[in-house]
Amino acid sequence: MIKFFLMVNKQGQTRLSRYYEHVEIHKRTMLEAEVIKNCLSRSKDQCSFIEYKDFKLVYRQYAALFVVVGINETENEMAVYELIHNFVEVLDKYFSRVSELDIMFNLDRVHIILDEMVLNGCIVETNRNRILAPLFVLDKVAEN
Amino acid sequence: MSDVVERTLSALPGLLGQHDPGAGPGGAAGPGRVSATSRLGSLIRSITALTSKHEEEKLIQQELTSLKATVSAPTTTLRLMKECMVRLIYCEMLGYESSFGYIHAIKLAQQGNLLEKRVGYLAVSLFLHENHELLLLLVNTVVKDLQSTNLVEVCMALTIVSQIFPREMIPAVLPLIEDKLQHSKEIIRRKAVQALYKFYLIAPNQVQHIHDKFRKALCDRDVGVMAASLHIYLQMVKEDSSGYKDLTGSFVTILKQVVGGKLPIDFNYHSVPAPWLQIQLLRILGLLGKDDPRTSELMYDVLDESLRRAEINHNITYAILFECVQTIYTIHPKSELLEKAAKCIGKFVLSSKINLKYLGLKALTYVIQQDPNLALQHQMTIIECLDHPDPIIKRETLELLYRITNGQNVIVIVQKMLDYLKQSKEEYTIISLAGKVAELAEKYAPDNEWFIQTMNAVFSVGGDVVHPDIPNNFLRLLAEGFDDGKEDEQLRLYAVQSYLALLEEEDAFYPQKFLQVMSWVLGEYSSLVTDVDPEIILTRLHRLLKKTFVTAETKAWIMAAVTKIASRTTSSKTVDKLIREFSTSLDTCMRQYAFELKHLCEDKVLMKSLFPFDASCNDIVVDASLSFLDGFVAEVLGHGAAPYKPHHQRQEEKLSQEKALNFEPYGLSFASSMSSSGFTGRQSPTGLSFGSDTSGNSAETGHKETNSLKLDGVKKLWGKEGYLPKKENKIGKEDEALTVPRGSLLAGHVADPPVSQSDQVATFSEEEKEKQQLASTLFVGLGSNAGVSLMGKADMAVQKFKRKSKINETQNTEETPDIQNSAALALGPLLDTLPSNKEGHEGNEHTRLRKASLDSSDTTEDNLAFEKPQSLKKPGLDNRLLDSRLSSSSLFADSNIEIFHPSPSAQCESASKTLLAPSLPGELAELPHSEVVELCQSDDLALHLCKVWTDDSLLLTMFVSNKNTSALNDVNLVFEKAEHFQILESPAYQFSVIEAQSVEHCQQCVQMDKICTQGNLPGSINYQSGMETHLEFSITLSLLDFIRPMEMTTEDFGKLWLSLANDVKQNLKMSSSQDSFSAALNTLQQKLKLHIVDIIGNEGILACQLLPSVPCLLHCRIHAGMLALWFRSPCSALPDSLLYQCQKVMEES
């Protein structure tokens, strides 16, 4: 099961956070700080999975932005590792070349995309067209 | 693709400087971008410009103030509100609570047009948690949107429902969502299934009736809908795989199609077809095939194909392969596949990519438990990983080694683990690793010195974070000893010597727990050391007492040790000095100890008898009932003192006095019984024994109370039948002593190193040789070429510190000296696990079985005469039978009771076709029972079942009919272990012979072990007829099979009600047919076997019990066409399940 999905930049600023198990707000910031510290302390040739407390972190770095996913032991690390990439590819398709600022200025849309892909800590959709379909409809309506 | 992303992202810092961010990089794409001049735009700009936490706080506080004003202003448009929500999401994301906005998020979801609504829902799902009270306000909006003609709105509503929804409101939306399963659009169907998955997670009972719809979803023509249903199936199969074996074929076919590339191309990810879907299917197959050769057979082909197809060198194919390997090793093994899977693991482990290596180690760790030989194949890689620069890889390798530890490699492996432990700073890692080291040390220790040294290392490195079990177990091990007295003594002696050496150093620092262990051991066993003056030991302990880092708790341990040692010396200067010093201590505890010690020292004889040597394991007798106080209590009561009331009772009383209106039903009813002293049992085992009349019988009360009293180290000496003799225990000990293998201690270091690669050794460099050597020490005792023993055997032979019998173990947990305090406090809710009242049933069962066998001759005659199985459907017959048979005290005494038929079993159609119709023997036939249904049949025999509901148990009467013309021999009926149920007595029954064309029967008494509304009890029947035949069957048992009415008075009810902690409330809509209150109550009485205790106006109280004796009380009230139900029970799961049955019954009627 996926416990949380984070996007944090190298400065440790959270750009997106979604928790699939309730965590209190002040504990979230602490957790995020620790998580990013853990990720930053690792070099490129070390493995992308970290054991952290009683769960695991799977992370992937895109330029200055880390995508970090917390999972429990039932999840397949590599499948989650690729899920991250799939997510970034979807963002890339939607924003045609995504950047950190796209994510910041469209936080709601990024959340909507993520909600289509992951629900209740389960991977529910990975087909790019289907992930984006509801958002495209919303955009079209907003345009008119 | 990823390169592109990375390039774009790396160009960012530049962009940030040059451009106006609002119009910036995002501005080009897509509609509806944020304008730079908007408030959101400026917030984002400010956030990116932040340089310190302090600045952030200032900025967000300002933002929150302005947001607070904006959201509550009536002029705020929905469009602006949407923007405000995104700003609020930002604030919360940065860690600043903005609860003032929650209600506006709900409003936005309610009022906004599409995108605004979506953002409203999004904000709700981000802000609120599952149990937030505001969530209830969302329900109406969701219901409205679910009925909307706009598909986008329906989609949103379904999404929010599958994210967050109040459990108690599920009935409000469930029918709407069920409808959506037939929707023409795939996305709606898919999301509906996702919503049902959510419901299944939070309230499985509520969706129990739509399991067939899940099956439909699994067969949906759309891939997405099918994939969504797999989440539900994975969960259900995880909980109980036996119910879904018939779907194996479907899962296999689906996987075959996916692997074969039959899905639309857009499901591909990097040209791999639907990888995450494949993984999901592989997991389900693994669970289904586990320990089930027949089901596993079905999936060998597709697993083979999966392995073959995953050739492309991409991460995602490795993810699939990993899952595939796990599945192959989980299901019933097939050697050909295992070989391929093993080869596949090689690909992982040998990969230069570190992520794959990690995955390979993980797979190897899993697989190695089935096949230790694989460790030998990869031993050199494992050695390399052990020294890998990445600590994560190291950690995973240690995990692997932990699984292959045996008596011969334990020293090397534990050393490696300790090395890692010493470098580790993460608390969680330390706890888990220290636990593992301690476990291995205890299991495989080759000698005393090593064991003590290793434990010393665990205590000093693990510090005070180690699990409290570790010191507890260690001390228990020392105290209990093993089979060999001499060996015990040596171990203790060595421990004492090693601690004395450790304490010699003046400035050494040790963790508190370690100091506690040391002081206990020194106190108990220091006299074993003959060459050290006790004075020296006392000085060292004394020195510790003055250290500032020693906590008060540890000081208490040290004082205890000093006292014990002092009892064995005639006079000691150190003790005198210590007494003098601490008699004036500011620490009151220390002063108390010092005074105690002083007085004890004055009477050495008494002191000696108080602290006998090596008696920590002996039982201490304590009068838990405090009966010696009876005289005192009676005297004080005689002088007019108020009787003692337990805390909760006092509180209840206080509350009821404070309230102007008494909302708590029966809140005052106990006042009448207040004249009695004695205390009310909150969780008494029978559920009915509350309070006692005088203090005279307080001994009995004390006994009842043992459940909730903390009685460390107290042995139960007095039972209901009087004094419980100690014999039992002794016998257990002796038996065990005989069975424990002895003399295996020297078998430690034999075994040649594996020679698989020995011919290459010559060419290896120094370093390589070292590794080889390490390998030979690590993998000794594994696999076939090691020759000595496989893991399992090694366990048996080399285990040094074998625990004594189980009985002892559990008892001693309570008897270990007060280090257990913390554990003992956590006694927790006692009745959550059902008490198994075995003895009560055994007696009954014996007589029944005897009767049954006597009856069997009659039955066979009956059976030949086509008699239809008797049923209780005819109420007239029923009543007569019940009236005549059952005494007035019977729980079924209500004459208008109707026996509920829990499982409408489909098989009963075929039952009538069989020639041999079984029926119950006379005695049982007169008890309430179900119809006889067929469970399974073959050419030779048929198995039928009839449930008999006796007052105190559920009897499963199993009929085996021989359809052959010759007799069947040795027919074995075996029940498997079921999660929820327990067969009393033996789960197997053997019919030595069943004559041709005849029926035999047997009975099994079943109890519900873990509460569920419905569950399966699997079993099988074996017989010889030419060849060995094996038939499987499964019996569906409902909660109602185990529910019996419970008779009590209104007063008892009131008392019991107050003492129960778990309650569940629910309002049910009453259908028109049951508008009268009494009609509704009668339905409950008849269908659920509840006993109506009393009806007062529009309120009623009912009681029932779950066998053997867990009460459940129900208070119901009618109010505006709604029936308000309020359950209470000592067991938390019971009210929920019973409520579900009530709902079902009320809907049906």
PDB file of C-alpha atoms in Angstrom, chain B residues 736-953:
ATOM      1  CA  GLU B 736       9.315 -31.616  28.609  1.00  0.00           C
ATOM      2  CA  ALA B 737      12.612 -32.311  30.210  1.00  0.00           C
ATOM      3  CA  LEU B 738      12.546 -35.762  28.736  1.00  0.00           C
ATOM      4  CA  THR B 739      11.755 -34.661  25.234  1.00  0.00           C
ATOM      5  CA  VAL B 740      14.292 -31.907  24.920  1.00  0.00           C
ATOM      6  CA  PRO B 741      17.234 -33.157  22.915  1.00  0.00           C
ATOM      7  CA  ARG B 742      20.416 -33.339  24.889  1.00  0.00           C
ATOM      8  CA  GLY B 743      24.061 -33.559  24.271  1.00  0.00           C
ATOM      9  CA  SER B 744      23.979 -31.829  20.940  1.00  0.00           C
ATOM     10  CA  LEU B 745      26.090 -28.985  22.151  1.00  0.00           C
ATOM     11  CA  LEU B 746      29.342 -30.226  20.801  1.00  0.00           C
ATOM     12  CA  ALA B 747      28.058 -30.763  17.307  1.00  0.00           C
ATOM     13  CA  GLY B 748      28.807 -27.119  16.670  1.00  0.00           C
ATOM     14  CA  HIS B 749      31.735 -26.739  14.366  1.00  0.00           C
ATOM     15  CA  VAL B 750      32.036 -29.584  11.950  1.00  0.00           C
ATOM     16  CA  ALA B 751      31.047 -29.437   8.320  1.00  0.00           C
ATOM     17  CA  ASP B 752      33.359 -28.864   5.465  1.00  0.00           C
ATOM     18  CA  PRO B 753      33.011 -25.634   3.578  1.00  0.00           C
ATOM     19  CA  PRO B 754      31.048 -26.003   0.393  1.00  0.00           C
ATOM     20  CA  VAL B 755      33.309 -27.012  -2.429  1.00  0.00           C
ATOM     21  CA  SER B 756      31.315 -25.791  -5.382  1.00  0.00           C
ATOM     22  CA  GLN B 757      33.924 -23.300  -6.425  1.00  0.00           C
ATOM     23  CA  SER B 758      36.949 -24.768  -4.814  1.00  0.00           C
ATOM     24  CA  ASP B 759      38.793 -25.553  -8.025  1.00  0.00           C
ATOM     25  CA  GLN B 760      38.980 -21.884  -8.813  1.00  0.00           C
ATOM     26  CA  VAL B 761      40.437 -20.963  -5.496  1.00  0.00           C
ATOM     27  CA  ALA B 762      44.013 -21.168  -6.709  1.00  0.00           C
ATOM     28  CA  THR B 763      43.634 -18.196  -8.995  1.00  0.00           C
ATOM     29  CA  PHE B 764      42.009 -15.938  -6.432  1.00  0.00           C
ATOM     30  CA  SER B 765      43.792 -12.971  -5.002  1.00  0.00           C
ATOM     31  CA  GLU B 766      44.270 -12.460  -1.275  1.00  0.00           C
ATOM     32  CA  GLU B 767      41.110 -10.454  -0.966  1.00  0.00           C
ATOM     33  CA  GLU B 768      39.105 -12.974  -2.846  1.00  0.00           C
ATOM     34  CA  LYS B 769      40.424 -15.680  -0.633  1.00  0.00           C
ATOM     35  CA  GLU B 770      39.263 -13.799   2.367  1.00  0.00           C
ATOM     36  CA  LYS B 771      35.839 -13.587   0.873  1.00  0.00           C
ATOM     37  CA  GLN B 772      35.915 -17.265   0.098  1.00  0.00           C
ATOM     38  CA  GLN B 773      36.730 -17.941   3.658  1.00  0.00           C
ATOM     39  CA  LEU B 774      33.933 -15.765   4.867  1.00  0.00           C
ATOM     40  CA  ALA B 775      31.632 -17.549   2.488  1.00  0.00           C
ATOM     41  CA  SER B 776      32.617 -20.906   3.824  1.00  0.00           C
ATOM     42  CA  THR B 777      31.852 -19.789   7.341  1.00  0.00           C
ATOM     43  CA  LEU B 778      28.611 -18.113   6.387  1.00  0.00           C
ATOM     44  CA  PHE B 779      27.106 -20.804   4.269  1.00  0.00           C
ATOM     45  CA  VAL B 780      28.199 -23.734   6.289  1.00  0.00           C
ATOM     46  CA  GLY B 781      25.400 -26.060   7.090  1.00  0.00           C
ATOM     47  CA  LEU B 782      23.365 -25.031   4.087  1.00  0.00           C
ATOM     48  CA  GLY B 783      22.460 -27.156   1.135  1.00  0.00           C
ATOM     49  CA  SER B 784      23.430 -30.645   0.192  1.00  0.00           C
ATOM     50  CA  ASN B 785      27.184 -30.419  -0.125  1.00  0.00           C
ATOM     51  CA  ALA B 786      27.531 -29.190   3.405  1.00  0.00           C
ATOM     52  CA  GLY B 787      26.535 -32.596   4.446  1.00  0.00           C
ATOM     53  CA  VAL B 788      25.784 -31.976   8.067  1.00  0.00           C
ATOM     54  CA  SER B 789      22.324 -30.631   8.343  1.00  0.00           C
ATOM     55  CA  LEU B 790      19.743 -28.598   6.575  1.00  0.00           C
ATOM     56  CA  MET B 791      18.276 -25.667   8.336  1.00  0.00           C
ATOM     57  CA  GLY B 792      15.393 -27.438   9.894  1.00  0.00           C
ATOM     58  CA  LYS B 793      17.491 -30.177  11.378  1.00  0.00           C
ATOM     59  CA  ALA B 794      20.132 -27.820  12.579  1.00  0.00           C
ATOM     60  CA  ASP B 795      17.466 -26.001  14.483  1.00  0.00           C
ATOM     61  CA  MET B 796      16.610 -29.081  16.369  1.00  0.00           C
ATOM     62  CA  ALA B 797      20.033 -30.369  17.058  1.00  0.00           C
ATOM     63  CA  VAL B 798      22.076 -27.368  17.921  1.00  0.00           C
ATOM     64  CA  GLN B 799      19.619 -25.245  19.802  1.00  0.00           C
ATOM     65  CA  LYS B 800      21.269 -24.742  23.106  1.00  0.00           C
ATOM     66  CA  PHE B 801      18.891 -22.749  25.150  1.00  0.00           C
ATOM     67  CA  LYS B 802      15.769 -24.632  24.572  1.00  0.00           C
ATOM     68  CA  ARG B 803      12.876 -23.268  26.521  1.00  0.00           C
ATOM     69  CA  LYS B 804      11.018 -25.416  28.889  1.00  0.00           C
ATOM     70  CA  SER B 805       7.430 -26.336  28.354  1.00  0.00           C
ATOM     71  CA  LYS B 806       4.918 -23.888  26.987  1.00  0.00           C
ATOM     72  CA  ILE B 807       2.920 -23.853  30.168  1.00  0.00           C
ATOM     73  CA  ASN B 808       5.880 -22.631  32.040  1.00  0.00           C
ATOM     74  CA  GLU B 809       6.600 -20.011  29.535  1.00  0.00           C
ATOM     75  CA  THR B 810       3.288 -18.324  29.780  1.00  0.00           C
ATOM     76  CA  GLN B 811       3.258 -18.540  33.490  1.00  0.00           C
ATOM     77  CA  ASN B 812       6.663 -17.194  33.881  1.00  0.00           C
ATOM     78  CA  THR B 813       5.932 -14.148  31.860  1.00  0.00           C
ATOM     79  CA  GLU B 814       3.940 -13.100  34.820  1.00  0.00           C
ATOM     80  CA  GLU B 815       6.488 -14.275  37.273  1.00  0.00           C
ATOM     81  CA  THR B 816       9.583 -12.556  36.072  1.00  0.00           C
ATOM     82  CA  PRO B 817      10.401  -9.865  38.590  1.00  0.00           C
ATOM     83  CA  ASP B 818       8.936  -6.439  38.148  1.00  0.00           C
ATOM     84  CA  ILE B 819      10.671  -5.736  34.887  1.00  0.00           C
ATOM     85  CA  GLN B 820       7.351  -6.883  33.508  1.00  0.00           C
ATOM     86  CA  ASN B 821       5.351  -4.121  35.022  1.00  0.00           C
ATOM     87  CA  SER B 822       4.811  -2.240  31.841  1.00  0.00           C
ATOM     88  CA  ALA B 823       3.724  -5.309  29.956  1.00  0.00           C
ATOM     89  CA  ALA B 824       1.372  -6.394  32.648  1.00  0.00           C
ATOM     90  CA  LEU B 825      -0.409  -3.091  32.609  1.00  0.00           C
ATOM     91  CA  ALA B 826      -1.427  -3.633  29.050  1.00  0.00           C
ATOM     92  CA  LEU B 827      -3.865  -6.353  29.785  1.00  0.00           C
ATOM     93  CA  GLY B 828      -6.258  -4.654  27.462  1.00  0.00           C
ATOM     94  CA  PRO B 829      -9.836  -5.524  26.684  1.00  0.00           C
ATOM     95  CA  LEU B 830     -10.100  -9.058  27.773  1.00  0.00           C
ATOM     96  CA  LEU B 831     -13.144 -10.258  26.045  1.00  0.00           C
ATOM     97  CA  ASP B 832     -12.166  -9.309  22.556  1.00  0.00           C
ATOM     98  CA  THR B 833     -10.819 -12.732  22.130  1.00  0.00           C
ATOM     99  CA  LEU B 834     -13.569 -15.073  23.024  1.00  0.00           C
ATOM    100  CA  PRO B 835     -13.122 -17.199  26.054  1.00  0.00           C
ATOM    101  CA  SER B 836     -13.166 -20.809  25.079  1.00  0.00           C
ATOM    102  CA  ASN B 837     -15.155 -22.667  27.558  1.00  0.00           C
ATOM    103  CA  LYS B 838     -13.872 -26.055  26.688  1.00  0.00           C
ATOM    104  CA  GLU B 839     -14.493 -28.076  29.756  1.00  0.00           C
ATOM    105  CA  GLY B 840     -18.112 -27.108  29.791  1.00  0.00           C
ATOM    106  CA  HIS B 841     -18.652 -28.645  26.428  1.00  0.00           C
ATOM    107  CA  GLU B 842     -16.623 -31.717  26.667  1.00  0.00           C
ATOM    108  CA  GLY B 843     -18.895 -33.421  29.073  1.00  0.00           C
ATOM    109  CA  ASN B 844     -21.936 -32.800  26.935  1.00  0.00           C
ATOM    110  CA  GLU B 845     -20.185 -33.839  23.836  1.00  0.00           C
ATOM    111  CA  HIS B 846     -19.196 -37.204  25.175  1.00  0.00           C
ATOM    112  CA  THR B 847     -22.654 -38.172  26.103  1.00  0.00           C
ATOM    113  CA  ARG B 848     -23.979 -36.956  22.830  1.00  0.00           C
ATOM    114  CA  LEU B 849     -21.564 -38.940  20.810  1.00  0.00           C
ATOM    115  CA  ARG B 850     -22.346 -42.009  22.739  1.00  0.00           C
ATOM    116  CA  LYS B 851     -26.020 -41.521  22.180  1.00  0.00           C
ATOM    117  CA  ALA B 852     -25.438 -40.875  18.553  1.00  0.00           C
ATOM    118  CA  SER B 853     -23.673 -44.133  18.030  1.00  0.00           C
ATOM    119  CA  LEU B 854     -26.401 -45.993  19.810  1.00  0.00           C
ATOM    120  CA  ASP B 855     -28.925 -44.371  17.596  1.00  0.00           C
ATOM    121  CA  SER B 856     -27.169 -45.140  14.406  1.00  0.00           C
ATOM    122  CA  SER B 857     -28.870 -48.433  13.802  1.00  0.00           C
ATOM    123  CA  ASP B 858     -32.261 -46.767  13.831  1.00  0.00           C
ATOM    124  CA  THR B 859     -31.140 -44.129  11.467  1.00  0.00           C
ATOM    125  CA  THR B 860     -30.101 -46.521   8.807  1.00  0.00           C
ATOM    126  CA  GLU B 861     -33.544 -47.991   8.734  1.00  0.00           C
ATOM    127  CA  ASP B 862     -35.109 -44.591   8.551  1.00  0.00           C
ATOM    128  CA  ASN B 863     -32.955 -43.626   5.706  1.00  0.00           C
ATOM    129  CA  LEU B 864     -34.075 -46.372   3.445  1.00  0.00           C
ATOM    130  CA  ALA B 865     -37.586 -45.122   3.687  1.00  0.00           C
ATOM    131  CA  PHE B 866     -37.234 -41.958   1.596  1.00  0.00           C
ATOM    132  CA  GLU B 867     -38.058 -39.831   4.535  1.00  0.00           C
ATOM    133  CA  LYS B 868     -37.768 -36.144   3.852  1.00  0.00           C
ATOM    134  CA  PRO B 869     -35.488 -34.297   6.183  1.00  0.00           C
ATOM    135  CA  GLN B 870     -37.353 -32.803   9.048  1.00  0.00           C
ATOM    136  CA  SER B 871     -37.463 -29.101   9.148  1.00  0.00           C
ATOM    137  CA  LEU B 872     -38.726 -26.603  11.588  1.00  0.00           C
ATOM    138  CA  LYS B 873     -40.640 -24.570   9.122  1.00  0.00           C
ATOM    139  CA  LYS B 874     -43.965 -25.748  10.387  1.00  0.00           C
ATOM    140  CA  PRO B 875     -44.448 -23.649  13.452  1.00  0.00           C
ATOM    141  CA  GLY B 876     -47.155 -25.768  14.938  1.00  0.00           C
ATOM    142  CA  LEU B 877     -45.045 -28.834  15.085  1.00  0.00           C
ATOM    143  CA  ASP B 878     -42.270 -26.727  16.325  1.00  0.00           C
ATOM    144  CA  ASN B 879     -44.023 -25.346  19.289  1.00  0.00           C
ATOM    145  CA  ARG B 880     -45.228 -28.686  20.349  1.00  0.00           C
ATOM    146  CA  LEU B 881     -41.773 -30.096  20.161  1.00  0.00           C
ATOM    147  CA  LEU B 882     -40.233 -27.229  21.943  1.00  0.00           C
ATOM    148  CA  ASP B 883     -42.797 -27.171  24.636  1.00  0.00           C
ATOM    149  CA  SER B 884     -42.556 -30.807  25.326  1.00  0.00           C
ATOM    150  CA  ARG B 885     -38.858 -31.087  25.110  1.00  0.00           C
ATOM    151  CA  LEU B 886     -37.404 -28.082  26.715  1.00  0.00           C
ATOM    152  CA  SER B 887     -37.690 -27.120  30.292  1.00  0.00           C
ATOM    153  CA  SER B 888     -38.842 -23.658  31.160  1.00  0.00           C
ATOM    154  CA  SER B 889     -35.344 -22.575  31.872  1.00  0.00           C
ATOM    155  CA  SER B 890     -34.303 -23.287  28.349  1.00  0.00           C
ATOM    156  CA  LEU B 891     -33.106 -20.427  26.300  1.00  0.00           C
ATOM    157  CA  PHE B 892     -35.456 -21.363  23.543  1.00  0.00           C
ATOM    158  CA  ALA B 893     -38.408 -21.244  25.836  1.00  0.00           C
ATOM    159  CA  ASP B 894     -40.196 -18.477  23.983  1.00  0.00           C
ATOM    160  CA  SER B 895     -42.803 -20.452  22.221  1.00  0.00           C
ATOM    161  CA  ASN B 896     -43.152 -18.126  19.289  1.00  0.00           C
ATOM    162  CA  ILE B 897     -39.550 -18.392  18.360  1.00  0.00           C
ATOM    163  CA  GLU B 898     -38.809 -19.200  14.790  1.00  0.00           C
ATOM    164  CA  ILE B 899     -35.622 -20.803  13.828  1.00  0.00           C
ATOM    165  CA  PHE B 900     -33.740 -18.745  11.373  1.00  0.00           C
ATOM    166  CA  HIS B 901     -32.167 -20.447   8.402  1.00  0.00           C
ATOM    167  CA  PRO B 902     -28.899 -18.713   7.883  1.00  0.00           C
ATOM    168  CA  SER B 903     -27.452 -20.102   4.724  1.00  0.00           C
ATOM    169  CA  PRO B 904     -29.754 -20.444   1.789  1.00  0.00           C
ATOM    170  CA  SER B 905     -27.605 -23.130   0.346  1.00  0.00           C
ATOM    171  CA  ALA B 906     -27.837 -23.821  -3.299  1.00  0.00           C
ATOM    172  CA  GLN B 907     -26.864 -27.399  -2.883  1.00  0.00           C
ATOM    173  CA  CYS B 908     -30.035 -28.465  -1.234  1.00  0.00           C
ATOM    174  CA  GLU B 909     -31.715 -28.948  -4.607  1.00  0.00           C
ATOM    175  CA  SER B 910     -29.567 -31.895  -5.351  1.00  0.00           C
ATOM    176  CA  ALA B 911     -29.975 -33.276  -1.903  1.00  0.00           C
ATOM    177  CA  SER B 912     -33.386 -34.614  -2.583  1.00  0.00           C
ATOM    178  CA  LYS B 913     -32.099 -36.517  -5.572  1.00  0.00           C
ATOM    179  CA  THR B 914     -29.983 -38.819  -3.496  1.00  0.00           C
ATOM    180  CA  LEU B 915     -31.472 -42.090  -2.667  1.00  0.00           C
ATOM    181  CA  LEU B 916     -30.278 -42.211   0.851  1.00  0.00           C
ATOM    182  CA  ALA B 917     -31.960 -39.408   2.665  1.00  0.00           C
ATOM    183  CA  PRO B 918     -30.318 -38.865   6.010  1.00  0.00           C
ATOM    184  CA  SER B 919     -32.291 -37.613   8.951  1.00  0.00           C
ATOM    185  CA  LEU B 920     -31.523 -36.757  12.510  1.00  0.00           C
ATOM    186  CA  PRO B 921     -31.782 -39.361  15.212  1.00  0.00           C
ATOM    187  CA  GLY B 922     -34.748 -38.929  17.519  1.00  0.00           C
ATOM    188  CA  GLU B 923     -33.080 -37.058  20.336  1.00  0.00           C
ATOM    189  CA  LEU B 924     -31.584 -34.426  18.114  1.00  0.00           C
ATOM    190  CA  ALA B 925     -34.530 -34.162  15.777  1.00  0.00           C
ATOM    191  CA  GLU B 926     -36.512 -32.633  18.555  1.00  0.00           C
ATOM    192  CA  LEU B 927     -34.034 -29.851  19.033  1.00  0.00           C
ATOM    193  CA  PRO B 928     -34.156 -26.868  16.728  1.00  0.00           C
ATOM    194  CA  HIS B 929     -32.220 -27.712  13.623  1.00  0.00           C
ATOM    195  CA  SER B 930     -31.731 -26.740  10.016  1.00  0.00           C
ATOM    196  CA  GLU B 931     -32.648 -28.677   6.926  1.00  0.00           C
ATOM    197  CA  VAL B 932     -30.303 -31.394   5.841  1.00  0.00           C
ATOM    198  CA  VAL B 933     -28.194 -30.118   2.983  1.00  0.00           C
ATOM    199  CA  GLU B 934     -25.735 -31.869   0.785  1.00  0.00           C
ATOM    200  CA  LEU B 935     -22.113 -30.804   1.102  1.00  0.00           C
ATOM    201  CA  CYS B 936     -20.454 -32.929  -1.504  1.00  0.00           C
ATOM    202  CA  GLN B 937     -20.761 -36.247  -3.173  1.00  0.00           C
ATOM    203  CA  SER B 938     -18.937 -38.697  -5.342  1.00  0.00           C
ATOM    204  CA  ASP B 939     -19.904 -41.941  -6.991  1.00  0.00           C
ATOM    205  CA  ASP B 940     -19.379 -43.769  -3.755  1.00  0.00           C
ATOM    206  CA  LEU B 941     -20.699 -41.584  -1.042  1.00  0.00           C
ATOM    207  CA  ALA B 942     -22.531 -38.412  -0.215  1.00  0.00           C
ATOM    208  CA  LEU B 943     -21.961 -36.066   2.679  1.00  0.00           C
ATOM    209  CA  HIS B 944     -24.868 -34.197   4.236  1.00  0.00           C
ATOM    210  CA  LEU B 945     -25.022 -31.686   6.985  1.00  0.00           C
ATOM    211  CA  CYS B 946     -27.616 -30.649   9.480  1.00  0.00           C
ATOM    212  CA  LYS B 947     -27.014 -27.869  11.980  1.00  0.00           C
ATOM    213  CA  VAL B 948     -28.474 -28.453  15.412  1.00  0.00           C
ATOM    214  CA  TRP B 949     -28.835 -25.411  17.593  1.00  0.00           C
ATOM    215  CA  THR B 950     -28.679 -26.561  21.166  1.00  0.00           C
ATOM    216  CA  ASP B 951     -28.874 -24.181  24.059  1.00  0.00           C
ATOM    217  CA  ASP B 952     -25.185 -24.089  24.610  1.00  0.00           C
ATOM    218  CA  SER B 953     -23.571 -24.993  21.348  1.00  0.00           C
TER     219      SER B 953
END
